[in-house]
Backbone as CSV, one residue per row, in Angstrom:
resi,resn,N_x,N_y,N_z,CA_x,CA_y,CA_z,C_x,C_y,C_z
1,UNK,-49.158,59.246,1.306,-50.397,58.881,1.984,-50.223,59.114,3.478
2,UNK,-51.324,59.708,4.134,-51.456,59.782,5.467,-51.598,58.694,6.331
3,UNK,-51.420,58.580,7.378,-51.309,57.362,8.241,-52.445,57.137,8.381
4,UNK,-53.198,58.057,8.667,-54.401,58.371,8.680,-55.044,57.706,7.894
5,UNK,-54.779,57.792,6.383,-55.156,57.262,5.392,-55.195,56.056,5.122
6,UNK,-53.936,55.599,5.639,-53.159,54.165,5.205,-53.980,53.540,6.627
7,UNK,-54.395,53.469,7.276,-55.004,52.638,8.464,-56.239,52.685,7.872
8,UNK,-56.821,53.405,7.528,-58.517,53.298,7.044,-58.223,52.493,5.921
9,UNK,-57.841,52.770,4.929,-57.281,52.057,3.710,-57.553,50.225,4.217
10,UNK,-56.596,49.808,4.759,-55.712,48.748,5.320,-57.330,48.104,6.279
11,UNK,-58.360,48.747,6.592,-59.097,48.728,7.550,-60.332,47.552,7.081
12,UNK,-60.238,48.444,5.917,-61.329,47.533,4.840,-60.959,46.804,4.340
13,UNK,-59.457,46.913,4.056,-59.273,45.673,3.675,-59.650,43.648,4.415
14,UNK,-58.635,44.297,5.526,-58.792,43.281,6.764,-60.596,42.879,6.496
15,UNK,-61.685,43.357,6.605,-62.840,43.078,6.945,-62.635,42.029,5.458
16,UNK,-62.786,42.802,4.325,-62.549,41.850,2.911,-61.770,40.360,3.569
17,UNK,-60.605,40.701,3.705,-59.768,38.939,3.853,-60.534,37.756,5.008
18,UNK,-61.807,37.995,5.688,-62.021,37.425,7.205,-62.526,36.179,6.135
19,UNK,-63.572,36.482,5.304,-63.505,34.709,4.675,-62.877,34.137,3.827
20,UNK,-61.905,34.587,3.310,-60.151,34.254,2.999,-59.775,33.562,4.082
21,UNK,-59.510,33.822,4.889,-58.724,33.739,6.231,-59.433,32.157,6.869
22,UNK,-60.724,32.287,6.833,-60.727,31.246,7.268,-61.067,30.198,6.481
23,UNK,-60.597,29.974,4.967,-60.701,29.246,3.949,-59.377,28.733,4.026
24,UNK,-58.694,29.129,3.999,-57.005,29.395,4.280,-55.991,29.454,5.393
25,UNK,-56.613,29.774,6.552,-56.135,30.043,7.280,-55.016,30.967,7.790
26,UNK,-54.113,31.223,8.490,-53.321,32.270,8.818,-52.171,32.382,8.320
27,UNK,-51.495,31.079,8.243,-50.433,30.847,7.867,-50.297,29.381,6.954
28,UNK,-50.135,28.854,6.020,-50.330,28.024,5.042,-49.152,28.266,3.771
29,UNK,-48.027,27.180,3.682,-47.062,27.294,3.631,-47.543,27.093,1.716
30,UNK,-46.595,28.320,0.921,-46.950,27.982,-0.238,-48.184,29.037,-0.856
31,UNK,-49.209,29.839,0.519,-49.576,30.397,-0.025,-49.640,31.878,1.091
32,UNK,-49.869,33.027,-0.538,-49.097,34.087,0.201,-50.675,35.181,0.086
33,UNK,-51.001,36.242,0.914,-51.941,37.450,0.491,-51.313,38.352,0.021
34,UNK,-52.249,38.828,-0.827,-51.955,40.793,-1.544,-53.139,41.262,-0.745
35,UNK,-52.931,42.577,-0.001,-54.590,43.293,0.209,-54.314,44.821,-0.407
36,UNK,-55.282,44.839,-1.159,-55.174,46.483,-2.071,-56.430,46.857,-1.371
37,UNK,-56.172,48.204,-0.871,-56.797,49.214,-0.948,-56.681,50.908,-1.652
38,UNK,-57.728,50.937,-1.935,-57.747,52.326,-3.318,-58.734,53.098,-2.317
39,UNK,-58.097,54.537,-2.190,-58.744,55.536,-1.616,-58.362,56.690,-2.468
40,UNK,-59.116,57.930,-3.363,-58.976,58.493,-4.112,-57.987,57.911,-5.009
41,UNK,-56.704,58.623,-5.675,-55.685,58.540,-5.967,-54.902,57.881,-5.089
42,UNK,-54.689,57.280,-4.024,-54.120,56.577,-2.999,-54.336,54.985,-2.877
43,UNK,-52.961,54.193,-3.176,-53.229,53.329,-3.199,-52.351,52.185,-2.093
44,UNK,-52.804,51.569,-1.526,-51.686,51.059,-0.488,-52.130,49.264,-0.827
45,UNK,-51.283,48.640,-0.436,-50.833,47.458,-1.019,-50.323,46.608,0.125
46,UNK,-50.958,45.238,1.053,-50.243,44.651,2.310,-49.732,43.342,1.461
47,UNK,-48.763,42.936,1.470,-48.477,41.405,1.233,-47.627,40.724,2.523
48,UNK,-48.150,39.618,2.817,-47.639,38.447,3.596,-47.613,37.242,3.089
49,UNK,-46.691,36.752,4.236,-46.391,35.128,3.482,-45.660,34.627,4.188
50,UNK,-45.798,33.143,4.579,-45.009,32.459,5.460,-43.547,32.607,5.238
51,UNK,-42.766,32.772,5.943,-41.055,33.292,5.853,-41.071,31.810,4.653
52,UNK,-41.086,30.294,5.540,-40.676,29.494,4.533,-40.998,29.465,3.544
53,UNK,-41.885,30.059,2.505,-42.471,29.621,0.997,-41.166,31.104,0.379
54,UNK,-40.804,31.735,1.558,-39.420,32.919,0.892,-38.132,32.417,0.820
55,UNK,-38.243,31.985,1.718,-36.037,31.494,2.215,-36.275,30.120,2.597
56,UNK,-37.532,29.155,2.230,-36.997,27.491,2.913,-37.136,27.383,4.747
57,UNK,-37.123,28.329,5.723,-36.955,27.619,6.709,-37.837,29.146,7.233
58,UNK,-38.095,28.956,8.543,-39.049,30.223,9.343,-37.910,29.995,10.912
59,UNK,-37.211,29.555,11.761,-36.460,29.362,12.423,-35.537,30.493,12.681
60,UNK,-34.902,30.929,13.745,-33.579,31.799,13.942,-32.396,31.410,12.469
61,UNK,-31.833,31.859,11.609,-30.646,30.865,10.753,-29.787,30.373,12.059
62,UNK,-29.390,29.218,11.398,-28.016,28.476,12.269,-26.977,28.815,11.205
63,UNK,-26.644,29.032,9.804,-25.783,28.939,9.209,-25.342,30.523,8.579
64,UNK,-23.879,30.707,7.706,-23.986,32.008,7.144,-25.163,32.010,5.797
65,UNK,-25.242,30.708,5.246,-26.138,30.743,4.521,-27.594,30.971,4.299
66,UNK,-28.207,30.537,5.511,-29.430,31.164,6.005,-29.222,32.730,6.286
67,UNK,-28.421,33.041,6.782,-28.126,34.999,7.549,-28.164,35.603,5.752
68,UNK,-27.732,34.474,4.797,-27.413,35.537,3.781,-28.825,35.084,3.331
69,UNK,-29.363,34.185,3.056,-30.896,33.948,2.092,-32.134,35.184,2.732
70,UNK,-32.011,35.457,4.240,-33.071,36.384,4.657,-32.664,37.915,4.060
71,UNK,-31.225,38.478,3.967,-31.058,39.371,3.714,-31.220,39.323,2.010
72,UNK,-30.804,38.076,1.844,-31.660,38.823,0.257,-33.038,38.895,-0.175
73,UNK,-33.714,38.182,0.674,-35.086,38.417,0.822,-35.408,40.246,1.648
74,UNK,-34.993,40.144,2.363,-34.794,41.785,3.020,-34.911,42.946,1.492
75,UNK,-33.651,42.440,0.867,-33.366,43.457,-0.733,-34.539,43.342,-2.002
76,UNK,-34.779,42.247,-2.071,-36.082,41.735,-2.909,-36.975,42.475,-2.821
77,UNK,-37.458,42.012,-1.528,-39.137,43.088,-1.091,-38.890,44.311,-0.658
78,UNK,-37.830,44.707,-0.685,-37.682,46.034,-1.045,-38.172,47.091,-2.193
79,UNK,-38.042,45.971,-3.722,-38.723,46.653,-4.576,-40.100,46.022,-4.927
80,UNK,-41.050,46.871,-5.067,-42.570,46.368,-5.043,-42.701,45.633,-6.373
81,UNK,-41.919,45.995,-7.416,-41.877,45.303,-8.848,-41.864,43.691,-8.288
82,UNK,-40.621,43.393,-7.428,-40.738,41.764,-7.308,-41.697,41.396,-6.847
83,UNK,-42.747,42.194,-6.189,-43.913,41.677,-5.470,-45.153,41.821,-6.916
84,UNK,-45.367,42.943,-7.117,-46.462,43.508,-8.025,-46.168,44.194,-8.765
85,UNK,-47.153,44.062,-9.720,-47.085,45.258,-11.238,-48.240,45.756,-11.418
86,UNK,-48.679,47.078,-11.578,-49.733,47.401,-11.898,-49.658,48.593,-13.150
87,UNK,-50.735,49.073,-13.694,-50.587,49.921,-14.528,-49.721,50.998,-14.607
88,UNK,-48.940,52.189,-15.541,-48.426,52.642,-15.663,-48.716,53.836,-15.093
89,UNK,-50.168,54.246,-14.565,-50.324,55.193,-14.075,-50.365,55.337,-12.673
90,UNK,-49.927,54.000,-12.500,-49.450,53.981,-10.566,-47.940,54.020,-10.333
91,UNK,-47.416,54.871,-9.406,-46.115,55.059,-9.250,-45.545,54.654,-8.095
92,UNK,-44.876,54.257,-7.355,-44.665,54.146,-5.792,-44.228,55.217,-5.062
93,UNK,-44.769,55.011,-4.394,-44.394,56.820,-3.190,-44.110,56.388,-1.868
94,UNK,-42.802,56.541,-1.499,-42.449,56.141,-0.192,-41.937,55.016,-0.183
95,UNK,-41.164,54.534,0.870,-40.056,53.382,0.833,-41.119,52.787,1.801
96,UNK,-41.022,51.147,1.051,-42.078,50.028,1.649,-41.419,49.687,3.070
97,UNK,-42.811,49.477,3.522,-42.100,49.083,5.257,-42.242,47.304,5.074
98,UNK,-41.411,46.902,5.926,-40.967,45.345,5.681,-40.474,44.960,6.461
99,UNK,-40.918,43.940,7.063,-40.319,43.090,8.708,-40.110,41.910,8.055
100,UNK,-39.055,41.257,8.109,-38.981,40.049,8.112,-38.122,39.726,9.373
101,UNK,-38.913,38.341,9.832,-38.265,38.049,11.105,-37.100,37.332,11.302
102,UNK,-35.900,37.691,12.159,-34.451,37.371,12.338,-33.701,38.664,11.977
103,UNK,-34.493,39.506,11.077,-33.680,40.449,10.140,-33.597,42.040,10.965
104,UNK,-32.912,42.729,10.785,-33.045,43.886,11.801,-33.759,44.220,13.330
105,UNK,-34.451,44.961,13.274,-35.286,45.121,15.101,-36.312,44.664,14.767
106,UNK,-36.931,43.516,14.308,-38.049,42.904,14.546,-38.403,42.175,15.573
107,UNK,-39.296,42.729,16.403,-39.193,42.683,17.155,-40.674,41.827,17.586
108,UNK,-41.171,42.293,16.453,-42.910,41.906,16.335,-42.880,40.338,16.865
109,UNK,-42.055,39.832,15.898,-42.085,38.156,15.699,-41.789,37.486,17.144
110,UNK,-40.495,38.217,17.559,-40.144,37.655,19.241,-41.167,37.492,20.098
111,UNK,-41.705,38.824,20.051,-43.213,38.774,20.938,-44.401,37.844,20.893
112,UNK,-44.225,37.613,19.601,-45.554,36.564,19.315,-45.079,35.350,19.504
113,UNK,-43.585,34.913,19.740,-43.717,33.373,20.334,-43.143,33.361,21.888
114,UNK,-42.877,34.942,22.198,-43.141,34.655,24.039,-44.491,34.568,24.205
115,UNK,-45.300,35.194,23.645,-46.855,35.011,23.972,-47.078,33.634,23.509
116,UNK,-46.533,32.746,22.526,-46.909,31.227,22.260,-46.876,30.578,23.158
117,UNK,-45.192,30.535,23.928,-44.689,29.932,24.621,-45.376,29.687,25.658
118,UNK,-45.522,31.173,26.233,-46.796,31.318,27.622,-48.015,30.464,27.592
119,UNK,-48.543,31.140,26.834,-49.963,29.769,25.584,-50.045,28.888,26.837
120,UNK,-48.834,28.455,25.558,-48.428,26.740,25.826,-48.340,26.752,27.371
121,UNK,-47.470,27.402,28.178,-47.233,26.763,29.745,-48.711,27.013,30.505
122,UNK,-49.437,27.925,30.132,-50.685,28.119,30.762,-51.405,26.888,30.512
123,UNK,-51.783,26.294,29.114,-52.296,25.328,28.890,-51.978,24.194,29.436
124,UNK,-50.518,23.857,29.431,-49.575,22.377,30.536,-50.422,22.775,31.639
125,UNK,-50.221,24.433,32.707,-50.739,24.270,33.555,-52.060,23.667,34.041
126,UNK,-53.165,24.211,33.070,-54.047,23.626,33.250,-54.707,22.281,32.678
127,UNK,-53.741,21.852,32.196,-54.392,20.015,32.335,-54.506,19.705,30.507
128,UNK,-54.316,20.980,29.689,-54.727,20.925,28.600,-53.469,20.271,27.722
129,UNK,-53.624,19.430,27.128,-52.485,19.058,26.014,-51.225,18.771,26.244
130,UNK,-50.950,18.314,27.715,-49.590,17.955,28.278,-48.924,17.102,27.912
131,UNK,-49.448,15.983,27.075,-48.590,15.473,26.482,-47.306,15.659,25.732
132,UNK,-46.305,14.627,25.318,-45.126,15.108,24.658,-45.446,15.156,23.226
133,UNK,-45.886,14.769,22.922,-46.722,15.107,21.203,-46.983,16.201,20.775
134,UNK,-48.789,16.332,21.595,-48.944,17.949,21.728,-47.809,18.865,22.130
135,UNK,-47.145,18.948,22.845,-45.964,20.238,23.092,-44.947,20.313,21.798
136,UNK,-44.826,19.019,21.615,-43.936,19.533,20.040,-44.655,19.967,18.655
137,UNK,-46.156,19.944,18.833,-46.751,20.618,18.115,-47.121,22.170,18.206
138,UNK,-47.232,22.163,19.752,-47.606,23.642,19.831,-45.692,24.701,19.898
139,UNK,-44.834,23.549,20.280,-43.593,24.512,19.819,-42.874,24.700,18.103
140,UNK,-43.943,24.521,17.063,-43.401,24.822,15.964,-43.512,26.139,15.525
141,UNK,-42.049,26.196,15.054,-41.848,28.027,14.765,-43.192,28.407,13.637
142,UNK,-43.615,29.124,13.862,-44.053,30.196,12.330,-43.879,31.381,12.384
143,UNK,-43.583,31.756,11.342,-42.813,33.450,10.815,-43.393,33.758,9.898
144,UNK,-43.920,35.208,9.530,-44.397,35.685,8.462,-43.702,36.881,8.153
145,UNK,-43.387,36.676,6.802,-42.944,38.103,5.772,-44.253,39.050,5.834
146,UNK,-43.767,40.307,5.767,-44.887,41.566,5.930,-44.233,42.565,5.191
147,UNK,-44.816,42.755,3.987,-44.643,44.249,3.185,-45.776,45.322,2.846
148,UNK,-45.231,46.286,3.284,-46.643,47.325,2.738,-46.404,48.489,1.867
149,UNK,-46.554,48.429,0.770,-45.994,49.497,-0.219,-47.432,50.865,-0.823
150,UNK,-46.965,51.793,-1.113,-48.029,52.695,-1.274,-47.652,53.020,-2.900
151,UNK,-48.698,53.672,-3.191,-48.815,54.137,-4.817,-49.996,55.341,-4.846
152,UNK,-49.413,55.730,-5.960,-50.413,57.009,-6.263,-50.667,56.661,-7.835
153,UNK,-51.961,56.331,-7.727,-52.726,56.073,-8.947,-53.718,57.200,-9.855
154,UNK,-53.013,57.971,-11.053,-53.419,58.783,-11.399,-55.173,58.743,-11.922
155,UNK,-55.479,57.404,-12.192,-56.685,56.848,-12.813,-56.767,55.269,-12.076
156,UNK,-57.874,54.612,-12.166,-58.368,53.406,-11.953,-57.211,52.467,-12.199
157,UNK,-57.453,52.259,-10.971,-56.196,50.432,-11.228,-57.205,49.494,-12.169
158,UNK,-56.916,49.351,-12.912,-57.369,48.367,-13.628,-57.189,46.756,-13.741
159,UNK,-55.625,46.245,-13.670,-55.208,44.988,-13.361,-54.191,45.386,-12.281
160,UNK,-53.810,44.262,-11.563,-52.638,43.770,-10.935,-51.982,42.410,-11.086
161,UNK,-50.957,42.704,-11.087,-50.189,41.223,-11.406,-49.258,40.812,-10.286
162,UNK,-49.286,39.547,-9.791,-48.468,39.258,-8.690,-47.349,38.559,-9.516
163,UNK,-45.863,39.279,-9.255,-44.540,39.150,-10.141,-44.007,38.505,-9.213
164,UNK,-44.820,38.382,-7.470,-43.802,37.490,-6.401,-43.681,36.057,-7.075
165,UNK,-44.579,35.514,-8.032,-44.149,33.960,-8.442,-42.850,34.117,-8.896
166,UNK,-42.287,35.052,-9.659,-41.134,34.921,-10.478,-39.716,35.093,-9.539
167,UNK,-40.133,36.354,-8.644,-38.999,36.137,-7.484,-38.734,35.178,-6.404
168,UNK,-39.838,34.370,-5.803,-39.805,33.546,-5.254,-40.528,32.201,-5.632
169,UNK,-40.158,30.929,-5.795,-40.726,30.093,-6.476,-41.077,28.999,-5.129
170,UNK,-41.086,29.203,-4.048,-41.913,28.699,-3.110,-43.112,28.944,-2.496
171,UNK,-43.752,29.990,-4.034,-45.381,29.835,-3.510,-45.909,29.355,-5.099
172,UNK,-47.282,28.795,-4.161,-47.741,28.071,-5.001,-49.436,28.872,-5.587
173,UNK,-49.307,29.870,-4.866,-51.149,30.409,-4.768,-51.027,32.041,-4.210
174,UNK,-51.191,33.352,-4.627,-51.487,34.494,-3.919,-52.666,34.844,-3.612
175,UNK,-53.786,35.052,-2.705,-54.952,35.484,-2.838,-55.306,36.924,-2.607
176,UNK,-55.455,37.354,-3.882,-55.507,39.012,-3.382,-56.945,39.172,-3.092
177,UNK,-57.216,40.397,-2.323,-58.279,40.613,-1.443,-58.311,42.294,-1.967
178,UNK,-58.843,42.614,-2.910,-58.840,44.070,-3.243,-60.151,45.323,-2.710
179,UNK,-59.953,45.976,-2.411,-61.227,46.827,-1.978,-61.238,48.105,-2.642
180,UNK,-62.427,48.671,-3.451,-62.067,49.988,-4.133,-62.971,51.036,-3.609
181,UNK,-63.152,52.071,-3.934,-64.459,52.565,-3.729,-65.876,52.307,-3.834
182,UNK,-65.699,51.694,-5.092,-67.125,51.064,-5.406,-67.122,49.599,-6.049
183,UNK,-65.821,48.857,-5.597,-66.005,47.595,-5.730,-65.103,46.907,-4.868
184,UNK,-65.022,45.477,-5.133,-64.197,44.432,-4.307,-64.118,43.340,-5.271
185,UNK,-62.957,42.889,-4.814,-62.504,41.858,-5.894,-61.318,40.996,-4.784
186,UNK,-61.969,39.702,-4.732,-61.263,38.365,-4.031,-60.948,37.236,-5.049
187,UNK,-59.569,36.862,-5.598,-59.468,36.057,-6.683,-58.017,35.378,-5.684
188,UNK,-58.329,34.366,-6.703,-56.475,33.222,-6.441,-55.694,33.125,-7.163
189,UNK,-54.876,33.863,-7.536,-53.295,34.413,-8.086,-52.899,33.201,-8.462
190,UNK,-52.361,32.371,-9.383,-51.256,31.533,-10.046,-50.038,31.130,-10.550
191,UNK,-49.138,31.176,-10.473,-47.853,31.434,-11.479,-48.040,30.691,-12.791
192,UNK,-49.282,30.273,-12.989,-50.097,30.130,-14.547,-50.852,31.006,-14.823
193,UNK,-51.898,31.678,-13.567,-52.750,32.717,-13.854,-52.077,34.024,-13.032
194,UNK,-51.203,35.005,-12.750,-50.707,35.612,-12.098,-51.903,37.140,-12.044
195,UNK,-52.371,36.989,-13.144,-52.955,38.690,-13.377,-54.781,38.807,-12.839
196,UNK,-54.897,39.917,-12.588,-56.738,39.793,-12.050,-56.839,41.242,-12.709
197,UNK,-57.961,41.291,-13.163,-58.594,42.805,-13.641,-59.449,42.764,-12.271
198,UNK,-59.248,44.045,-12.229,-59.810,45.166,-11.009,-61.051,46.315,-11.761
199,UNK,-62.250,45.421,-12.182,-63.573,45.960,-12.709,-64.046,47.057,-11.618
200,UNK,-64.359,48.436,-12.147,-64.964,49.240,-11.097,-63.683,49.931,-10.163
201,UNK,-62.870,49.715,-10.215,-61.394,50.623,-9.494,-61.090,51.748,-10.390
């Protein structure tokens, strides 16, 4: 898939998740998004999820045990099977891109809590929320897992199944947000109900 492709793809999706998003909010520990988008034969796939509902903690690790729980999360979402399953006539094409934060040059995550941090001192500055309460609220870490995997779908996706319940058992809810050519489909994933038919894909 073209980048080209994969940004338009990814484009519609985003518009699909905005009343997700604010049903749910951004980050909500326990529950994770799928966003499918289907463009011809082209299929691209975003999943996120709070680091903690993956490895227990969203923080720098302090221990070897934390350094080792992110890297096996790193190997996991590596293969799209632990995330999703879809019909046999979708294949994966291309190695999934995947940030998780602490883990290699991610660099994304650093940035977004110097920009918190700032937030926050702009706000002290101006009179807003100076208290010691508020500041230990606005200094709590959050981290999000980010995978984006592509597929080439010879025919109509028909179902998808979210298989992340089985690899990770610290979520409690996936909400996929699907967009096709001539349909859309917003459902809430289970590790009782894991599967959604994709009518019209």
């Amino acid at each position: 898939m073209t980048n080209r492709t994969t940004v338009g793809a990814m484009a519609l999706v985003v518009g699909l998740g905005a009343d997700a998003a604010e049903t749910h909010g951004t980050h909500e520990h326990g529950h994770a998004v799928l966003k499918l988008a289907q463009e011809g034969t082209e299929v691209v796939v975003h999943f996120e999820s709070p680091l903690d509902s993956i490895v227990g903690f969203e923080h720098e690790p302090e221990n070897d045990e934390q350094r080792t729980a992110l890297e096996e999360a790193m190997r996991l979402v590596q293969v799209p099977e632990n995330i999703l399953r879809m019909p046999t006539v979708c294949t994966s094409t291309g190695k999934p891109e995947v940030k998780i934060p602490h883990v290699g040059d991610d660099h994304d995550h650093n940035a977004a809590d110097e920009h918190s941090d700032t937030d926050h001192e702009d706000h002290e500055a101006a009179g807003e929320g100076g208290d010691d309460h508020d500041a230990g609220e606005d200094a709590e870490v959050h981290a999000d897992l980010e995978a984006t995997f592509n597929f080439r779908c010879e025919s109509g996706v028909e179902w998808l199944e979210a298989t992340v319940f089985e690899t990770f058992d610290g979520l409690e809810e996936v909400e996929l947000q699907a967009v096709g050519p001539d349909a859309a489909v917003v459902e809430t994933l289970t590790p009782a109900s894991p599967r959604a038919a994709l009518t019209g894909f």
